[in-house]
Structure formats: structure tokens, C-alpha cells
Amino acid sequence: MEKLHLQTTNVVDENIRRIGEMFPNCLTERLNEKGQPETAIDFDQLRQELSKDIVEGPEERYQFTWPDKRNAIRLANAPTTDTLRPCREESVDFDTTQNLYIEGDNLQVLKLLRENYLGKVKMIYIDPPYNTGNDFVYNDNFAQSAGEYIHNSGQEDKEGNRLVANTESNGRFHTDWLNMLYPRLKVAKDLLSEDGAIFISIGDDEEANLIKVCNEIFGEYNFIASICHKHRASVSNDRIISENHNHLVFYAKNINVTYANQKRIGEDPILEGFNLRDEKGEYKLTPVDGPGGAKKGNPHYEFLGVTGYWRYSKETMQKKYDAGLIVRTPNGLQQKYYKDQAKESRRTVTTWWDEDFLTSSATKALDSLMGGKCFDNPKNINLVLRCVKMITNFDDEAIILDFFSGSATTAHAVIMQNATDGKHRKFILVQLPEKPTDNSVAQLAGYKNICEIGKERIRRAGRKNLDEQREKQPDLFGKMGG
């Protein structure tokens, strides 16, 4: 007979948890009758989630807000009447490829993708426009009065895309950027699988705001890390401290699922230094002492005549010793760490300081592939490759989405990684056919819009990969008639 629980479940707490899973942005804090903070539901926010119209709410609470935020939520929830039109003449193997490159407003495209890709995308990587004070382009139709319109310096180009002059003199320096990004992230969340994750490249300017927005959309509990990576080697003399890093904000769709897979997430292990061998295989010696001592709570006892602080309990040490894993050396007691064990582990740290993540090297690599300069400050393919390997190394057919695709670095990374490990990952890229800025390398190279660069890069990357495979396996391709 099962034991009866002597205390009933708190139904209210359980309901709050369930609502929080569906709408993380509706979770807030309040003080209870004892003056202690507790989790609660922001009912004004919940009403907004369940309404196609803008809902007003005056209640004071802990929240992150900005002008037009409610409109941004409404915009994410509003249906779209747009449709996708295939372009066979520009495609490679249109009938067989499972990759997608889509030109258009990414918000509308994300809503359309939600119909067929709900909960199917394993990884999202985006490099949205940094809020540097330069213009960025989007066509979201936020309701504005004439005075607000003048204040925001709104404009439209010939195609109807709204140009927002996002300068520091604009009172909405952060607001415009947040209103652009919020609805897109909100819709994108629905596309992620339960074991999926999102990486967002960002500079110092909006990292804090980005994390607050993502805490609302994905849930603060699904935050994994803000990874700091090197992106430039040169020193700028016009700053108090020269900035040579960017951030990569990393969230899980479901932290519990991701945590269960944690041993398979990360970089390939370092398999150097295994210069000893026994009947079990190659190994190296690693410490068993507890360097933190009493401050870290390491146990203190005598073992094999040595008294000190240890990493393991005395029982665990004895088991390791009985198994032949603890050895005495001139450096004290150490343990055997086998190469086969290392192969099963992954490396995960929050600082990626590799020289091959530099923007300058990314520019050179892209120029080489494209036969000349074509794009300002492309994302380094090694950075995206590292993300791809972290999340999809144990998934043969993962779908990877990038809805700010720029020069199509993400597609190139997927092509390269598939060629390396033989998996069949698919990519979906979305890019607004934005005209190059005046005197940019893209304009000078003759490209009419950013999409033309991305599509050509994908074609060239695919051909380059095929040529490399032919060189490695000429007999195979000869038999296939390739």
C-alpha cells in the first residue's frame, strides 16, 4: 500500500507554475501578508496575452517595461495574412533540399513557420542589429500619434519598409530596438523543441536589456549563460577601456531537459596528456586533494598515511583505491583518469577567447570565398560552428534557424559541420531584402540587397564542400557519375 501524503498540494501554487510555463512574462513578484516576496501572476499581462487588442493596466509591480511594449506583445500575437512564394529559378535542388532561405520581414515569416515547425527547431542562432545609434530597418506598424511620429522620425522607403532613425538624440534609443526584437523572440520561442536552445549575439549596449527581455519570454529559470567571446584584436584609443569582446546570450527552451543532456553539450574534450597506460587503457593522473579546504566543505581525514582535505568522502576514496584508481606519487595521492572517460565528457566554460573568433578573420574568409569584399563585419563562422556542435552533436537531423541571417554565416556553418561529421542538419534562414547602405562594401560590390549576398554565399559554400568531397573520395564520385 502506498503511503498517504499528509499535506495537500497547494493548488494555487501549482496553477501559477503552469501559467508561468505557458507565459513566463506573466510571472511577477509581490509581498505577501508576512512582507516576504512571492511569485504571483501579472493579470494585466495575462489579459494582454489573451487579447488581440491593447489592454491597459495601472497596477504597480516588479516589471521590465518601455513605451509600446503592450503593442509589441499584441504584434506577436496578431495573425499574419502573408504567404510564402517559392523561387525555383534561384534554388539548388529545389525538390530534394530540406533547407530554406526566405526573403521577407522575419516577424511575418516566423508566424508562417509556426504553422509547420512548431516545436521542431533544435537551435536558433541570431545576430540582431546592435543598437549602435545607426539606422535599422523593420516594417512593424506601431500605432502612433502625429506627434509621436515626428518625435521618432519615422519614414518609409519605396517598398513600404519603415526606416527608423535610431540615434542617441532619439528619446526612444532603447525603445525602438526593444520593440523590434521583442515580438520576434516571442514567436521564435514557439518554434523551439523541448530540448532546443537559442544563442543571441549582442554587444555591451543592449546585453542587459536583452537578458531582461529573454527572462520574460523564455523564463529566467531557462537562462544558461552570457558567454563572453573575443571578436577583435586591435586596440581602440577613443575609449577608456578598449572593448574587444561580444556576448552570446544562451537560453534553453526547457532547462530540465537541457540539464538532463548536459554531459553531451559542450566542446569536444581535450585528449592530450594521456601518456600512461594499464590494462584498462591510456590514462593520466589527476589530483584527489580538495584545494578549497574547509572553506569549500572538503572532507578532512587520513588516507594511506596522508592527512588532508580531499575531493571525495573517505568511503568513495576507499572504493577508488580498491578499484586500483588511487596511486601514490612524489606529488602525493592522485587518481587515474582514463582517455575513454574524457571522450565521454564535454568542455563548457563562459569565456571563449579563441583567436579564430575574430571578426577580422571572418571578413578575410568571406572575401576569399566570394572573390572580393561584399559584407561589413560578418559573423565568424567558427563561433556559429561551436554553437552548432554544442547543441546538435547528438542529433542527426537537427533544424537550425537564423532569422537575422545577414551574410548567411549560419547556413555555411551547417554545411561545414555536416561535411565533417556526416550528419544531416537542416537550416532555415530569414533575411529582409534590405538595401546596402551608401558606400558599404556590399553596395560597392554591386549587390542590390543583403539577400543576394547570402544566397550566393550558400551556393558557393555548397559547391566548395562538394569539390572538397570529390577530392577526398574521387572513386565514390566517379561511380556516382558526379
PDB file of N, CA and C in Angstrom, residues 302-379:
ATOM      1  N   GLU A 302      42.504  11.115   7.336  1.00  0.00           N
ATOM      2  CA  GLU A 302      43.767  10.480   6.956  1.00  0.00           C
ATOM      3  C   GLU A 302      43.490   9.329   5.994  1.00  0.00           C
ATOM      4  N   PHE A 303      44.291   9.270   4.932  1.00  0.00           N
ATOM      5  CA  PHE A 303      44.137   8.173   3.974  1.00  0.00           C
ATOM      6  C   PHE A 303      45.518   7.751   3.484  1.00  0.00           C
ATOM      7  N   LEU A 304      45.834   6.473   3.584  1.00  0.00           N
ATOM      8  CA  LEU A 304      47.140   5.918   3.208  1.00  0.00           C
ATOM      9  C   LEU A 304      48.280   6.679   3.879  1.00  0.00           C
ATOM     10  N   GLY A 305      48.049   7.074   5.128  1.00  0.00           N
ATOM     11  CA  GLY A 305      49.086   7.764   5.881  1.00  0.00           C
ATOM     12  C   GLY A 305      49.205   9.235   5.585  1.00  0.00           C
ATOM     13  N   VAL A 306      48.336   9.753   4.728  1.00  0.00           N
ATOM     14  CA  VAL A 306      48.371  11.175   4.386  1.00  0.00           C
ATOM     15  C   VAL A 306      47.127  11.853   4.951  1.00  0.00           C
ATOM     16  N   THR A 307      47.345  12.906   5.741  1.00  0.00           N
ATOM     17  CA  THR A 307      46.224  13.656   6.311  1.00  0.00           C
ATOM     18  C   THR A 307      46.013  14.946   5.525  1.00  0.00           C
ATOM     19  N   GLY A 308      44.764  15.208   5.163  1.00  0.00           N
ATOM     20  CA  GLY A 308      44.496  16.430   4.424  1.00  0.00           C
ATOM     21  C   GLY A 308      43.033  16.564   4.062  1.00  0.00           C
ATOM     22  N   TYR A 309      42.734  17.574   3.248  1.00  0.00           N
ATOM     23  CA  TYR A 309      41.391  17.785   2.717  1.00  0.00           C
ATOM     24  C   TYR A 309      41.297  17.074   1.369  1.00  0.00           C
ATOM     25  N   TRP A 310      40.190  16.380   1.124  1.00  0.00           N
ATOM     26  CA  TRP A 310      40.064  15.565  -0.073  1.00  0.00           C
ATOM     27  C   TRP A 310      38.805  15.931  -0.876  1.00  0.00           C
ATOM     28  N   ARG A 311      38.840  15.571  -2.147  1.00  0.00           N
ATOM     29  CA  ARG A 311      37.696  15.849  -3.026  1.00  0.00           C
ATOM     30  C   ARG A 311      36.526  14.911  -2.753  1.00  0.00           C
ATOM     31  N   TYR A 312      36.825  13.740  -2.210  1.00  0.00           N
ATOM     32  CA  TYR A 312      35.801  12.721  -2.031  1.00  0.00           C
ATOM     33  C   TYR A 312      35.695  12.328  -0.558  1.00  0.00           C
ATOM     34  N   SER A 313      34.582  11.692  -0.242  1.00  0.00           N
ATOM     35  CA  SER A 313      34.433  11.153   1.113  1.00  0.00           C
ATOM     36  C   SER A 313      35.407   9.991   1.298  1.00  0.00           C
ATOM     37  N   LYS A 314      35.626   9.601   2.559  1.00  0.00           N
ATOM     38  CA  LYS A 314      36.563   8.512   2.827  1.00  0.00           C
ATOM     39  C   LYS A 314      36.068   7.199   2.217  1.00  0.00           C
ATOM     40  N   GLU A 315      34.763   6.994   2.204  1.00  0.00           N
ATOM     41  CA  GLU A 315      34.188   5.790   1.612  1.00  0.00           C
ATOM     42  C   GLU A 315      34.454   5.733   0.113  1.00  0.00           C
ATOM     43  N   THR A 316      34.257   6.888  -0.575  1.00  0.00           N
ATOM     44  CA  THR A 316      34.497   6.932  -2.023  1.00  0.00           C
ATOM     45  C   THR A 316      35.972   6.731  -2.332  1.00  0.00           C
ATOM     46  N   MET A 317      36.845   7.335  -1.518  1.00  0.00           N
ATOM     47  CA  MET A 317      38.296   7.159  -1.716  1.00  0.00           C
ATOM     48  C   MET A 317      38.675   5.697  -1.573  1.00  0.00           C
ATOM     49  N   GLN A 318      38.081   5.022  -0.600  1.00  0.00           N
ATOM     50  CA  GLN A 318      38.409   3.615  -0.383  1.00  0.00           C
ATOM     51  C   GLN A 318      37.959   2.767  -1.588  1.00  0.00           C
ATOM     52  N   LYS A 319      36.785   3.075  -2.119  1.00  0.00           N
ATOM     53  CA  LYS A 319      36.290   2.354  -3.289  1.00  0.00           C
ATOM     54  C   LYS A 319      37.208   2.569  -4.491  1.00  0.00           C
ATOM     55  N   LYS A 320      37.665   3.817  -4.684  1.00  0.00           N
ATOM     56  CA  LYS A 320      38.575   4.109  -5.785  1.00  0.00           C
ATOM     57  C   LYS A 320      39.908   3.368  -5.591  1.00  0.00           C
ATOM     58  N   TYR A 321      40.361   3.328  -4.354  1.00  0.00           N
ATOM     59  CA  TYR A 321      41.631   2.640  -4.071  1.00  0.00           C
ATOM     60  C   TYR A 321      41.493   1.139  -4.333  1.00  0.00           C
ATOM     61  N   ASP A 322      40.385   0.564  -3.883  1.00  0.00           N
ATOM     62  CA  ASP A 322      40.152  -0.868  -4.089  1.00  0.00           C
ATOM     63  C   ASP A 322      40.062  -1.208  -5.567  1.00  0.00           C
ATOM     64  N   ALA A 323      39.601  -0.241  -6.370  1.00  0.00           N
ATOM     65  CA  ALA A 323      39.480  -0.457  -7.813  1.00  0.00           C
ATOM     66  C   ALA A 323      40.799  -0.183  -8.550  1.00  0.00           C
ATOM     67  N   GLY A 324      41.846   0.172  -7.790  1.00  0.00           N
ATOM     68  CA  GLY A 324      43.144   0.425  -8.394  1.00  0.00           C
ATOM     69  C   GLY A 324      43.284   1.788  -9.033  1.00  0.00           C
ATOM     70  N   LEU A 325      42.414   2.732  -8.636  1.00  0.00           N
ATOM     71  CA  LEU A 325      42.423   4.057  -9.255  1.00  0.00           C
ATOM     72  C   LEU A 325      43.249   5.083  -8.483  1.00  0.00           C
ATOM     73  N   ILE A 326      43.545   4.848  -7.201  1.00  0.00           N
ATOM     74  CA  ILE A 326      44.324   5.782  -6.390  1.00  0.00           C
ATOM     75  C   ILE A 326      45.763   5.283  -6.325  1.00  0.00           C
ATOM     76  N   VAL A 327      46.705   6.162  -6.668  1.00  0.00           N
ATOM     77  CA  VAL A 327      48.127   5.791  -6.639  1.00  0.00           C
ATOM     78  C   VAL A 327      48.912   6.830  -5.850  1.00  0.00           C
ATOM     79  N   ARG A 328      50.011   6.379  -5.246  1.00  0.00           N
ATOM     80  CA  ARG A 328      50.890   7.287  -4.511  1.00  0.00           C
ATOM     81  C   ARG A 328      51.988   7.760  -5.455  1.00  0.00           C
ATOM     82  N   THR A 329      52.225   9.055  -5.517  1.00  0.00           N
ATOM     83  CA  THR A 329      53.243   9.634  -6.380  1.00  0.00           C
ATOM     84  C   THR A 329      54.087  10.615  -5.574  1.00  0.00           C
ATOM     85  N   PRO A 330      55.214  11.088  -6.142  1.00  0.00           N
ATOM     86  CA  PRO A 330      56.020  12.108  -5.444  1.00  0.00           C
ATOM     87  C   PRO A 330      55.218  13.369  -5.146  1.00  0.00           C
ATOM     88  N   ASN A 331      54.136  13.588  -5.881  1.00  0.00           N
ATOM     89  CA  ASN A 331      53.294  14.770  -5.666  1.00  0.00           C
ATOM     90  C   ASN A 331      52.128  14.477  -4.726  1.00  0.00           C
ATOM     91  N   GLY A 332      52.146  13.329  -4.068  1.00  0.00           N
ATOM     92  CA  GLY A 332      51.066  12.959  -3.175  1.00  0.00           C
ATOM     93  C   GLY A 332      50.136  11.945  -3.819  1.00  0.00           C
ATOM     94  N   LEU A 333      48.944  11.799  -3.246  1.00  0.00           N
ATOM     95  CA  LEU A 333      47.975  10.850  -3.803  1.00  0.00           C
ATOM     96  C   LEU A 333      47.303  11.444  -5.037  1.00  0.00           C
ATOM     97  N   GLN A 334      47.176  10.628  -6.073  1.00  0.00           N
ATOM     98  CA  GLN A 334      46.495  11.053  -7.291  1.00  0.00           C
ATOM     99  C   GLN A 334      45.633   9.907  -7.801  1.00  0.00           C
ATOM    100  N   GLN A 335      44.773  10.238  -8.781  1.00  0.00           N
ATOM    101  CA  GLN A 335      43.888   9.205  -9.320  1.00  0.00           C
ATOM    102  C   GLN A 335      44.075   9.064 -10.819  1.00  0.00           C
ATOM    103  N   LYS A 336      43.737   7.883 -11.327  1.00  0.00           N
ATOM    104  CA  LYS A 336      43.824   7.616 -12.759  1.00  0.00           C
ATOM    105  C   LYS A 336      42.576   8.166 -13.462  1.00  0.00           C
ATOM    106  N   TYR A 337      42.823   8.921 -14.530  1.00  0.00           N
ATOM    107  CA  TYR A 337      41.726   9.459 -15.356  1.00  0.00           C
ATOM    108  C   TYR A 337      41.939   8.940 -16.772  1.00  0.00           C
ATOM    109  N   TYR A 338      41.036   8.088 -17.236  1.00  0.00           N
ATOM    110  CA  TYR A 338      41.234   7.386 -18.491  1.00  0.00           C
ATOM    111  C   TYR A 338      40.753   8.200 -19.686  1.00  0.00           C
ATOM    112  N   LYS A 339      41.433   7.983 -20.796  1.00  0.00           N
ATOM    113  CA  LYS A 339      41.096   8.692 -22.038  1.00  0.00           C
ATOM    114  C   LYS A 339      39.670   8.386 -22.469  1.00  0.00           C
ATOM    115  N   ASP A 340      39.225   7.166 -22.274  1.00  0.00           N
ATOM    116  CA  ASP A 340      37.854   6.810 -22.631  1.00  0.00           C
ATOM    117  C   ASP A 340      36.837   7.598 -21.808  1.00  0.00           C
ATOM    118  N   GLN A 341      37.195   7.902 -20.551  1.00  0.00           N
ATOM    119  CA  GLN A 341      36.316   8.739 -19.728  1.00  0.00           C
ATOM    120  C   GLN A 341      36.248  10.149 -20.305  1.00  0.00           C
ATOM    121  N   ALA A 342      37.399  10.664 -20.708  1.00  0.00           N
ATOM    122  CA  ALA A 342      37.462  12.021 -21.248  1.00  0.00           C
ATOM    123  C   ALA A 342      36.649  12.152 -22.528  1.00  0.00           C
ATOM    124  N   LYS A 343      36.641  11.107 -23.342  1.00  0.00           N
ATOM    125  CA  LYS A 343      35.889  11.151 -24.603  1.00  0.00           C
ATOM    126  C   LYS A 343      34.393  11.324 -24.367  1.00  0.00           C
ATOM    127  N   GLU A 344      33.927  10.862 -23.210  1.00  0.00           N
ATOM    128  CA  GLU A 344      32.507  10.946 -22.901  1.00  0.00           C
ATOM    129  C   GLU A 344      32.115  12.274 -22.258  1.00  0.00           C
ATOM    130  N   SER A 345      33.104  13.098 -21.940  1.00  0.00           N
ATOM    131  CA  SER A 345      32.827  14.364 -21.268  1.00  0.00           C
ATOM    132  C   SER A 345      32.834  15.512 -22.276  1.00  0.00           C
ATOM    133  N   ARG A 346      32.307  16.666 -21.871  1.00  0.00           N
ATOM    134  CA  ARG A 346      32.303  17.854 -22.719  1.00  0.00           C
ATOM    135  C   ARG A 346      32.893  19.021 -21.924  1.00  0.00           C
ATOM    136  N   ARG A 347      33.469  19.975 -22.655  1.00  0.00           N
ATOM    137  CA  ARG A 347      34.024  21.166 -22.007  1.00  0.00           C
ATOM    138  C   ARG A 347      33.037  22.309 -22.132  1.00  0.00           C
ATOM    139  N   THR A 348      32.705  22.961 -21.034  1.00  0.00           N
ATOM    140  CA  THR A 348      31.772  24.080 -21.056  1.00  0.00           C
ATOM    141  C   THR A 348      32.286  25.188 -20.150  1.00  0.00           C
ATOM    142  N   VAL A 349      32.594  26.321 -20.726  1.00  0.00           N
ATOM    143  CA  VAL A 349      33.004  27.498 -19.970  1.00  0.00           C
ATOM    144  C   VAL A 349      32.343  28.717 -20.596  1.00  0.00           C
ATOM    145  N   THR A 350      32.318  29.825 -19.869  1.00  0.00           N
ATOM    146  CA  THR A 350      31.618  31.023 -20.348  1.00  0.00           C
ATOM    147  C   THR A 350      32.537  32.032 -21.017  1.00  0.00           C
ATOM    148  N   THR A 351      33.827  31.742 -21.115  1.00  0.00           N
ATOM    149  CA  THR A 351      34.739  32.633 -21.843  1.00  0.00           C
ATOM    150  C   THR A 351      35.327  31.872 -23.022  1.00  0.00           C
ATOM    151  N   TRP A 352      35.052  32.374 -24.229  1.00  0.00           N
ATOM    152  CA  TRP A 352      35.558  31.777 -25.464  1.00  0.00           C
ATOM    153  C   TRP A 352      36.577  32.749 -26.044  1.00  0.00           C
ATOM    154  N   TRP A 353      37.823  32.539 -25.697  1.00  0.00           N
ATOM    155  CA  TRP A 353      38.835  33.539 -26.035  1.00  0.00           C
ATOM    156  C   TRP A 353      39.740  33.072 -27.178  1.00  0.00           C
ATOM    157  N   ASP A 354      39.205  32.248 -28.063  1.00  0.00           N
ATOM    158  CA  ASP A 354      39.968  31.746 -29.185  1.00  0.00           C
ATOM    159  C   ASP A 354      40.236  32.847 -30.202  1.00  0.00           C
ATOM    160  N   GLU A 355      41.413  32.842 -30.772  1.00  0.00           N
ATOM    161  CA  GLU A 355      41.754  33.834 -31.789  1.00  0.00           C
ATOM    162  C   GLU A 355      40.945  33.648 -33.068  1.00  0.00           C
ATOM    163  N   ASP A 356      40.449  32.421 -33.292  1.00  0.00           N
ATOM    164  CA  ASP A 356      39.717  32.185 -34.543  1.00  0.00           C
ATOM    165  C   ASP A 356      38.257  32.627 -34.464  1.00  0.00           C
ATOM    166  N   PHE A 357      37.889  33.436 -33.447  1.00  0.00           N
ATOM    167  CA  PHE A 357      36.558  34.029 -33.376  1.00  0.00           C
ATOM    168  C   PHE A 357      36.567  35.497 -33.812  1.00  0.00           C
ATOM    169  N   LEU A 358      37.699  35.993 -34.272  1.00  0.00           N
ATOM    170  CA  LEU A 358      37.829  37.411 -34.603  1.00  0.00           C
ATOM    171  C   LEU A 358      36.995  37.783 -35.832  1.00  0.00           C
ATOM    172  N   THR A 359      36.410  38.972 -35.794  1.00  0.00           N
ATOM    173  CA  THR A 359      35.645  39.473 -36.936  1.00  0.00           C
ATOM    174  C   THR A 359      36.548  39.707 -38.136  1.00  0.00           C
ATOM    175  N   SER A 360      37.779  40.141 -37.880  1.00  0.00           N
ATOM    176  CA  SER A 360      38.703  40.414 -38.985  1.00  0.00           C
ATOM    177  C   SER A 360      39.005  39.149 -39.785  1.00  0.00           C
ATOM    178  N   SER A 361      39.187  38.024 -39.087  1.00  0.00           N
ATOM    179  CA  SER A 361      39.440  36.772 -39.804  1.00  0.00           C
ATOM    180  C   SER A 361      38.190  36.291 -40.522  1.00  0.00           C
ATOM    181  N   ALA A 362      37.003  36.589 -39.965  1.00  0.00           N
ATOM    182  CA  ALA A 362      35.754  36.232 -40.640  1.00  0.00           C
ATOM    183  C   ALA A 362      35.612  37.002 -41.939  1.00  0.00           C
ATOM    184  N   THR A 363      36.001  38.281 -41.920  1.00  0.00           N
ATOM    185  CA  THR A 363      35.935  39.105 -43.129  1.00  0.00           C
ATOM    186  C   THR A 363      36.858  38.567 -44.212  1.00  0.00           C
ATOM    187  N   LYS A 364      38.063  38.192 -43.824  1.00  0.00           N
ATOM    188  CA  LYS A 364      39.020  37.654 -44.793  1.00  0.00           C
ATOM    189  C   LYS A 364      38.518  36.349 -45.409  1.00  0.00           C
ATOM    190  N   ALA A 365      37.941  35.478 -44.577  1.00  0.00           N
ATOM    191  CA  ALA A 365      37.440  34.194 -45.072  1.00  0.00           C
ATOM    192  C   ALA A 365      36.281  34.390 -46.037  1.00  0.00           C
ATOM    193  N   LEU A 366      35.383  35.320 -45.719  1.00  0.00           N
ATOM    194  CA  LEU A 366      34.250  35.576 -46.602  1.00  0.00           C
ATOM    195  C   LEU A 366      34.713  36.214 -47.909  1.00  0.00           C
ATOM    196  N   ASP A 367      35.652  37.155 -47.825  1.00  0.00           N
ATOM    197  CA  ASP A 367      36.191  37.779 -49.040  1.00  0.00           C
ATOM    198  C   ASP A 367      36.813  36.730 -49.960  1.00  0.00           C
ATOM    199  N   SER A 368      37.505  35.770 -49.367  1.00  0.00           N
ATOM    200  CA  SER A 368      38.148  34.712 -50.148  1.00  0.00           C
ATOM    201  C   SER A 368      37.115  33.847 -50.852  1.00  0.00           C
ATOM    202  N   LEU A 369      36.047  33.486 -50.140  1.00  0.00           N
ATOM    203  CA  LEU A 369      35.005  32.653 -50.725  1.00  0.00           C
ATOM    204  C   LEU A 369      34.261  33.377 -51.835  1.00  0.00           C
ATOM    205  N   MET A 370      33.974  34.660 -51.620  1.00  0.00           N
ATOM    206  CA  MET A 370      33.138  35.416 -52.554  1.00  0.00           C
ATOM    207  C   MET A 370      33.932  36.086 -53.663  1.00  0.00           C
ATOM    208  N   GLY A 371      35.265  36.006 -53.597  1.00  0.00           N
ATOM    209  CA  GLY A 371      36.081  36.610 -54.642  1.00  0.00           C
ATOM    210  C   GLY A 371      36.225  38.109 -54.512  1.00  0.00           C
ATOM    211  N   GLY A 372      36.041  38.632 -53.325  1.00  0.00           N
ATOM    212  CA  GLY A 372      36.184  40.072 -53.094  1.00  0.00           C
ATOM    213  C   GLY A 372      35.333  40.524 -51.925  1.00  0.00           C
ATOM    214  N   LYS A 373      35.482  41.784 -51.548  1.00  0.00           N
ATOM    215  CA  LYS A 373      34.732  42.313 -50.411  1.00  0.00           C
ATOM    216  C   LYS A 373      33.254  42.443 -50.767  1.00  0.00           C
ATOM    217  N   CYS A 374      32.396  42.036 -49.831  1.00  0.00           N
ATOM    218  CA  CYS A 374      30.963  42.102 -50.115  1.00  0.00           C
ATOM    219  C   CYS A 374      30.118  42.414 -48.893  1.00  0.00           C
ATOM    220  N   PHE A 375      30.660  42.316 -47.671  1.00  0.00           N
ATOM    221  CA  PHE A 375      29.828  42.454 -46.482  1.00  0.00           C
ATOM    222  C   PHE A 375      30.660  43.012 -45.336  1.00  0.00           C
ATOM    223  N   ASP A 376      30.095  43.993 -44.634  1.00  0.00           N
ATOM    224  CA  ASP A 376      30.780  44.590 -43.486  1.00  0.00           C
ATOM    225  C   ASP A 376      30.559  43.748 -42.227  1.00  0.00           C
ATOM    226  N   ASN A 377      31.638  43.404 -41.552  1.00  0.00           N
ATOM    227  CA  ASN A 377      31.591  42.744 -40.247  1.00  0.00           C
ATOM    228  C   ASN A 377      30.730  41.476 -40.216  1.00  0.00           C
ATOM    229  N   PRO A 378      31.029  40.474 -41.051  1.00  0.00           N
ATOM    230  CA  PRO A 378      30.288  39.209 -40.976  1.00  0.00           C
ATOM    231  C   PRO A 378      30.602  38.488 -39.670  1.00  0.00           C
ATOM    232  N   LYS A 379      29.675  37.650 -39.241  1.00  0.00           N
ATOM    233  CA  LYS A 379      29.903  36.870 -38.034  1.00  0.00           C
ATOM    234  C   LYS A 379      30.920  35.766 -38.336  1.00  0.00           C
TER     235      LYS A 379
END
